[in-house]
Amino acid sequence: MKFYLFIIRSLVCIIIFLILGIVCKKNIDYRDYVYNKIYQENIDFSSMRVFYNKYLGGIFPLEDVFTVNSKMVFNEELVYESINAYEEGAVLEVNYNYLVPSTSKGIVVYIGEKEKYGNVVIVEGDDGVDIWYGNLSNTMVNIYDVVDKGTYLGEVSDNKMYIVYSKKNEFLDYRDYLG
């Protein structure tokens, strides 16, 4: 029964995709709007996930079909000895070789180098807040991975970890998120 439901929902998505493709091809203004949204602006994955769950109701039940029953082995809270303002965020003094947990549920939208922050993993939370975890090595996630709160992201090889909070390209005060 789940397989047939999956096939039907897949066909509905394909039909919707084809209709949108035809509309974009016929209407230049709409095509330009879609192009700008996709290529010129940041994609807001949290809004897409809310829309997807609200209107399509988990149309692709892949988690149910392909998930292997296993229990989480790393579910930690962020622990630090001190915190100080740094650039747009904060620098946390952590233990050497600290294993960095995600502080919220979300999707990994960026992995790479950022000036002044070193190797960065950015997780867009379900609330639309992007959290930058900087100065990481041995990252254990991939781009577009969905992570839960407490998921192991990577390791800080020295004792400094950078963290930045932003929403819609505006930096937020880290004190609103860290105690």
XYZ file of C-alpha atoms in Angstrom:
179
model
C 0.000 0.000 0.000
C 2.827 2.457 0.861
C 4.500 1.722 -2.460
C 1.350 2.555 -4.461
C 0.833 5.739 -2.466
C 4.437 6.666 -3.173
C 3.945 6.099 -6.939
C 0.730 8.150 -7.036
C 2.302 11.031 -5.107
C 5.378 10.885 -7.347
C 3.219 11.147 -10.468
C 1.356 14.125 -9.001
C 4.683 15.891 -8.348
C 5.882 15.157 -11.890
C 2.659 16.579 -13.348
C 2.946 19.730 -11.197
C 6.596 20.131 -12.248
C 5.702 19.785 -15.951
C 2.850 22.306 -15.665
C 5.173 24.819 -13.989
C 7.754 24.211 -16.731
C 5.186 24.939 -19.461
C 4.017 28.107 -17.674
C 7.630 29.317 -17.315
C 8.296 28.681 -20.995
C 5.185 30.565 -22.142
C 5.328 33.546 -19.745
C 8.592 35.540 -19.870
C 7.790 37.610 -16.751
C 7.142 34.483 -14.699
C 10.289 32.837 -16.076
C 12.384 35.875 -15.067
C 10.791 35.858 -11.611
C 11.591 32.173 -11.110
C 15.138 32.638 -12.443
C 15.799 35.517 -10.026
C 14.355 33.590 -7.083
C 16.512 30.542 -7.799
C 19.786 32.076 -9.009
C 19.928 35.591 -7.547
C 18.482 35.164 -4.035
C 19.166 32.735 -1.230
C 16.773 29.818 -1.150
C 14.842 29.695 2.115
C 14.715 25.955 2.806
C 12.785 26.334 6.042
C 9.891 28.067 4.237
C 9.963 25.405 1.536
C 9.819 22.648 4.163
C 6.872 24.315 5.961
C 4.994 24.734 2.638
C 5.843 21.165 1.616
C 4.607 19.650 4.867
C 1.518 21.870 5.036
C 0.218 21.425 1.487
C 1.776 18.178 0.287
C 1.762 16.395 3.633
C 4.998 14.522 3.226
C 4.296 13.512 -0.354
C 7.493 11.449 -0.473
C 7.501 9.175 2.568
C 11.134 8.222 1.957
C 11.991 8.194 5.631
C 9.396 5.473 6.209
C 10.435 3.418 3.187
C 14.229 3.593 3.382
C 14.994 4.196 7.060
C 16.821 1.501 8.948
C 15.957 1.288 12.619
C 18.957 2.566 14.538
C 19.499 4.657 17.610
C 21.433 7.896 17.758
C 24.902 7.572 19.252
C 25.764 11.298 19.438
C 23.238 13.661 20.959
C 25.063 16.415 22.801
C 24.494 20.000 23.888
C 26.878 22.831 23.021
C 29.359 23.187 25.897
C 31.856 26.051 26.198
C 33.994 27.655 28.889
C 33.664 31.305 27.811
C 32.055 33.406 25.121
C 33.114 36.729 23.597
C 31.860 38.872 20.734
C 33.672 38.303 17.436
C 32.858 40.016 14.122
C 29.140 39.334 13.428
C 28.845 36.587 16.053
C 30.835 35.099 18.907
C 33.931 33.073 19.636
C 33.495 30.221 22.084
C 36.351 28.788 24.114
C 35.903 25.026 23.981
C 37.999 21.987 24.846
C 40.725 20.903 22.426
C 39.394 18.488 19.789
C 35.830 19.424 20.753
C 33.069 17.544 18.902
C 30.564 20.182 17.734
C 26.833 19.392 17.967
C 24.094 21.124 16.005
C 22.154 23.457 18.280
C 18.936 23.113 16.286
C 17.124 20.924 13.787
C 17.580 22.011 10.198
C 19.286 21.454 6.866
C 22.969 21.923 6.008
C 23.069 24.663 3.367
C 26.798 25.444 3.207
C 30.129 23.772 3.894
C 33.329 25.637 3.068
C 35.775 28.384 3.901
C 34.660 31.822 5.062
C 37.108 34.633 5.704
C 37.763 35.167 9.446
C 35.860 31.968 10.361
C 37.854 29.177 8.712
C 35.983 26.068 7.613
C 32.275 26.717 8.222
C 29.166 24.560 8.317
C 25.911 26.536 8.011
C 22.694 24.914 9.201
C 19.413 26.592 8.305
C 17.079 25.871 11.197
C 13.397 25.083 10.854
C 12.723 28.620 12.141
C 14.684 30.158 9.230
C 17.705 31.135 11.340
C 21.059 30.237 9.792
C 23.671 29.097 12.298
C 27.303 29.275 11.238
C 29.666 26.888 13.008
C 33.208 28.103 12.282
C 36.746 26.775 12.644
C 35.642 23.175 12.096
C 37.753 20.323 10.844
C 36.715 16.752 10.085
C 33.182 17.759 9.143
C 30.830 14.798 9.328
C 27.883 16.172 7.344
C 27.238 16.812 3.684
C 25.463 19.646 1.937
C 21.652 19.312 2.177
C 21.810 16.782 5.021
C 18.893 17.132 7.432
C 20.260 17.282 10.974
C 18.574 17.036 14.350
C 19.499 19.019 17.417
C 22.605 17.394 18.873
C 23.848 15.901 15.585
C 27.646 15.748 15.275
C 28.760 18.343 12.688
C 32.516 18.294 13.002
C 35.464 18.892 15.276
C 37.327 21.971 16.502
C 41.018 21.075 16.492
C 42.096 23.970 18.713
C 40.063 25.598 21.463
C 38.212 28.305 19.494
C 34.888 27.849 17.774
C 33.035 30.644 15.992
C 29.253 30.845 15.922
C 27.095 33.308 13.995
C 23.315 33.644 13.770
C 21.612 35.239 10.767
C 18.208 35.384 9.165
C 17.492 36.589 5.644
C 21.052 37.961 5.314
C 20.829 40.001 8.538
C 23.062 39.098 11.451
C 21.373 38.447 14.783
C 22.652 38.961 18.328
C 24.205 35.728 19.554
C 23.131 36.556 23.145
C 19.517 35.886 22.125
C 20.481 32.265 21.400
C 23.347 31.462 23.770
C 23.008 31.885 27.528
